[in-house]
Short mmCIF file of C-alpha atoms and ligand atoms in Angstrom, two decimals:
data_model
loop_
_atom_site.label_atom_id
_atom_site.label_comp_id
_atom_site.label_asym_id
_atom_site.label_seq_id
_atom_site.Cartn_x
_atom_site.Cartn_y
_atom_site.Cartn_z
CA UNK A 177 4.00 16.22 21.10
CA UNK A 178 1.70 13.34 19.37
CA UNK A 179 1.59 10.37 21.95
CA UNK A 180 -0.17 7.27 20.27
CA UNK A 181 -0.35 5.95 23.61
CA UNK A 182 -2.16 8.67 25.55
CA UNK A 183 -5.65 7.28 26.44
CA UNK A 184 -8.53 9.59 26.42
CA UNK A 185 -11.73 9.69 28.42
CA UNK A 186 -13.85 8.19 25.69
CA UNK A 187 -11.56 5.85 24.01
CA UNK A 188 -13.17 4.02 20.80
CA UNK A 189 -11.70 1.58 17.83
CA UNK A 190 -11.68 2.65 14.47
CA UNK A 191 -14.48 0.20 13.96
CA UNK A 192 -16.41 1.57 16.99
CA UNK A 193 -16.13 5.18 15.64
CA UNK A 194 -17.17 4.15 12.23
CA UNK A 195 -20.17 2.35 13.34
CA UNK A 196 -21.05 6.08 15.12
CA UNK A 197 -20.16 8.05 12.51
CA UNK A 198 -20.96 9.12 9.28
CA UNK A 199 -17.48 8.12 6.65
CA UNK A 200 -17.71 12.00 6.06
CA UNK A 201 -17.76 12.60 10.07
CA UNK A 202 -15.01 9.85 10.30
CA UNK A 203 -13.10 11.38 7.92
CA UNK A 204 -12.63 14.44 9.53
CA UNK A 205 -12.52 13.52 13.28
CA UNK A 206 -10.90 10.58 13.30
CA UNK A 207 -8.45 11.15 9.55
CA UNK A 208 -8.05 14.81 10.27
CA UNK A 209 -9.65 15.79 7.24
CA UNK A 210 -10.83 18.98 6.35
CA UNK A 211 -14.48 19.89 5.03
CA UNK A 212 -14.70 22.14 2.25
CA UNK A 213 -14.49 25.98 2.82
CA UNK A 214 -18.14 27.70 2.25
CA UNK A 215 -20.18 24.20 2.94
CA UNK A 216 -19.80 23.51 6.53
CA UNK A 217 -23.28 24.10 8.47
CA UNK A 218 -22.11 26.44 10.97
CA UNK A 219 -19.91 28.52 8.72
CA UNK A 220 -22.45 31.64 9.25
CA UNK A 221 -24.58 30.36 12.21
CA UNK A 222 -25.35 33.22 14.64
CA UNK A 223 -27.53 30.99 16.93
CA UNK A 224 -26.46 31.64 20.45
CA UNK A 225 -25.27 28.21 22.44
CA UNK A 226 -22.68 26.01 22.79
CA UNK A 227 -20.73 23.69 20.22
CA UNK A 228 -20.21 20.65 21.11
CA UNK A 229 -17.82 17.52 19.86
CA UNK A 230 -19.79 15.56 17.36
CA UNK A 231 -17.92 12.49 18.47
CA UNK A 232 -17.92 12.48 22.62
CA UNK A 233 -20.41 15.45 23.29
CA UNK A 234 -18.23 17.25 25.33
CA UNK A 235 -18.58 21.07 25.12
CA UNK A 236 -15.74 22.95 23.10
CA UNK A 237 -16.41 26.38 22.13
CA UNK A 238 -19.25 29.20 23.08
CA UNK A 239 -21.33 30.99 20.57
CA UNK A 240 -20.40 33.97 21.60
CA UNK A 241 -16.89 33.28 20.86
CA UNK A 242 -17.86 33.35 17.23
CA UNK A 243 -16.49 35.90 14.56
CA UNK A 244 -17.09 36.67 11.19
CA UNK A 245 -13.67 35.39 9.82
CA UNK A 246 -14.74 35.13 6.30
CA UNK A 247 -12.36 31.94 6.08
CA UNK A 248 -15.17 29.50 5.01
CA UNK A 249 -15.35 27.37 8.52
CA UNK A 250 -16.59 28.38 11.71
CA UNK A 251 -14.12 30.70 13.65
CA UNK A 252 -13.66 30.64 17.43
CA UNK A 253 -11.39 33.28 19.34
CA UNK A 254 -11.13 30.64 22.57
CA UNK A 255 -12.02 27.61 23.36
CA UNK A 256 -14.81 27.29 26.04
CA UNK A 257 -12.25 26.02 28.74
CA UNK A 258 -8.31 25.66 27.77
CA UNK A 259 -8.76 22.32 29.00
CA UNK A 260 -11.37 21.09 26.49
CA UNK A 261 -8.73 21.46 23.46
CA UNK A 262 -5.79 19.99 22.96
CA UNK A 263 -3.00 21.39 20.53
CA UNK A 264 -0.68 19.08 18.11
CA UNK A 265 2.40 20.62 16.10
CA UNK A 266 1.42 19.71 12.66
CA UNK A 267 3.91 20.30 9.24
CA UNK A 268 1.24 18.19 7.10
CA UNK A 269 1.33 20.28 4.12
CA UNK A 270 4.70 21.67 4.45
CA UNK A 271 3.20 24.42 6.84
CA UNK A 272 3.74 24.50 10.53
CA UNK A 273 0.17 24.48 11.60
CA UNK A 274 -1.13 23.71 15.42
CA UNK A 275 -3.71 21.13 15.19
CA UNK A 276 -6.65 21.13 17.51
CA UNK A 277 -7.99 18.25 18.75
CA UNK A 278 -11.09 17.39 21.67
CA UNK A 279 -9.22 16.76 24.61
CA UNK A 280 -11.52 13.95 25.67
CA UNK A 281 -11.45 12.05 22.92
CA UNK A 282 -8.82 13.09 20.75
CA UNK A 283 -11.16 14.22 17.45
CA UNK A 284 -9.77 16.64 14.96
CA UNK A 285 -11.32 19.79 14.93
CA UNK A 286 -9.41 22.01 12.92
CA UNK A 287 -6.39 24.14 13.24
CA UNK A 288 -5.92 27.56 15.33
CA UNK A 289 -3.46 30.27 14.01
CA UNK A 290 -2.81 33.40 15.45
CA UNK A 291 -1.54 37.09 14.84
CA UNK A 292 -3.80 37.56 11.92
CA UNK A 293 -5.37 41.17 12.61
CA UNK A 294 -9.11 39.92 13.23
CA UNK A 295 -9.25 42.16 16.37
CA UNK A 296 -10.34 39.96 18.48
CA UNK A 297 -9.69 39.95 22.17
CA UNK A 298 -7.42 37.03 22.14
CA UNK A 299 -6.26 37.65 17.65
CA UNK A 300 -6.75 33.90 17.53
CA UNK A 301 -8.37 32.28 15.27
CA UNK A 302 -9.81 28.52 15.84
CA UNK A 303 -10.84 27.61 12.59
CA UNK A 304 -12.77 24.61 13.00
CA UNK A 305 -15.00 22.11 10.88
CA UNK A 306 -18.71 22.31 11.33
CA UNK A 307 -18.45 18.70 10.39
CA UNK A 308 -16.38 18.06 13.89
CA UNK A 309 -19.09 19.99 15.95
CA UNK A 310 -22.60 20.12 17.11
CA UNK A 311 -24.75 22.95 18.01
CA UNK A 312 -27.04 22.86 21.21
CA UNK A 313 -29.28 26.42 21.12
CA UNK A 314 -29.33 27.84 24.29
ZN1 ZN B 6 -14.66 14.66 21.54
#
């Protein structure tokens, strides 16, 4: 499913991104790292708004799409749009894990799993790095 040719809507160098970002924002959204559980900004945040990408600004998940997940990131149960997202097969790890990634510029976000009992309406779970988003309050 990767395509290292696709081209996005914001399309940046390495060098371009890392003159935007911070190295642990780089690390993240453009490495696919992951931030530690428990430390992430938005891990408990109950401020109503929208998240956005911290890379491109685009608008990725809704407030009130939030749930207490007790993971240690910020947990989503949709995306704002299906088309904001995009999904990767990933078996880093030695898990088979879907990867989710800003659909207009090709961040990492985090991962989403699914069929976990939260009882949510959609029992997804988008478990995604504050370090990947940014919060504008309503
Ligand atoms: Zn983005």
């Amino acid at each position: 499913m990767t395509d290292s040719t696709k081209q996005y809507a914001v399309q940046k160098s390495d060098a371009e991104w890392k003159a935007q970002l911070s190295p642990a924002e780089f690390h993240v959204l453009r490495k696919a790292g992951t931030e530690r559980p428990f430390v992430g900004e938005y891990t408990d945040t109950k401020t109503v708004g929208v998240y956005k990408c911290r890379a491109c600004d685009a608008e990725l998940f809704r407030s009130e799409t939030k749930f207490d997940s007790h993971c240690g990131w910020p947990s989503f149960y949709a995306p704002l749009a299906e088309d904001r997202v995009e999904y990767i097969e990933d078996s880093t790890l030695g898990m088979k894990r879907v990867e989710v990634r800003c659909a207009n510029c090709g961040s990492h976000l985090g991962h989403v799993f699914e069929g976990e009992g939260y009882g949510t309406p959609t029992d997804q779970r988008y478990c995604i790095n504050s370090i990947s988003l940014t919060l504008a309050p309503a």
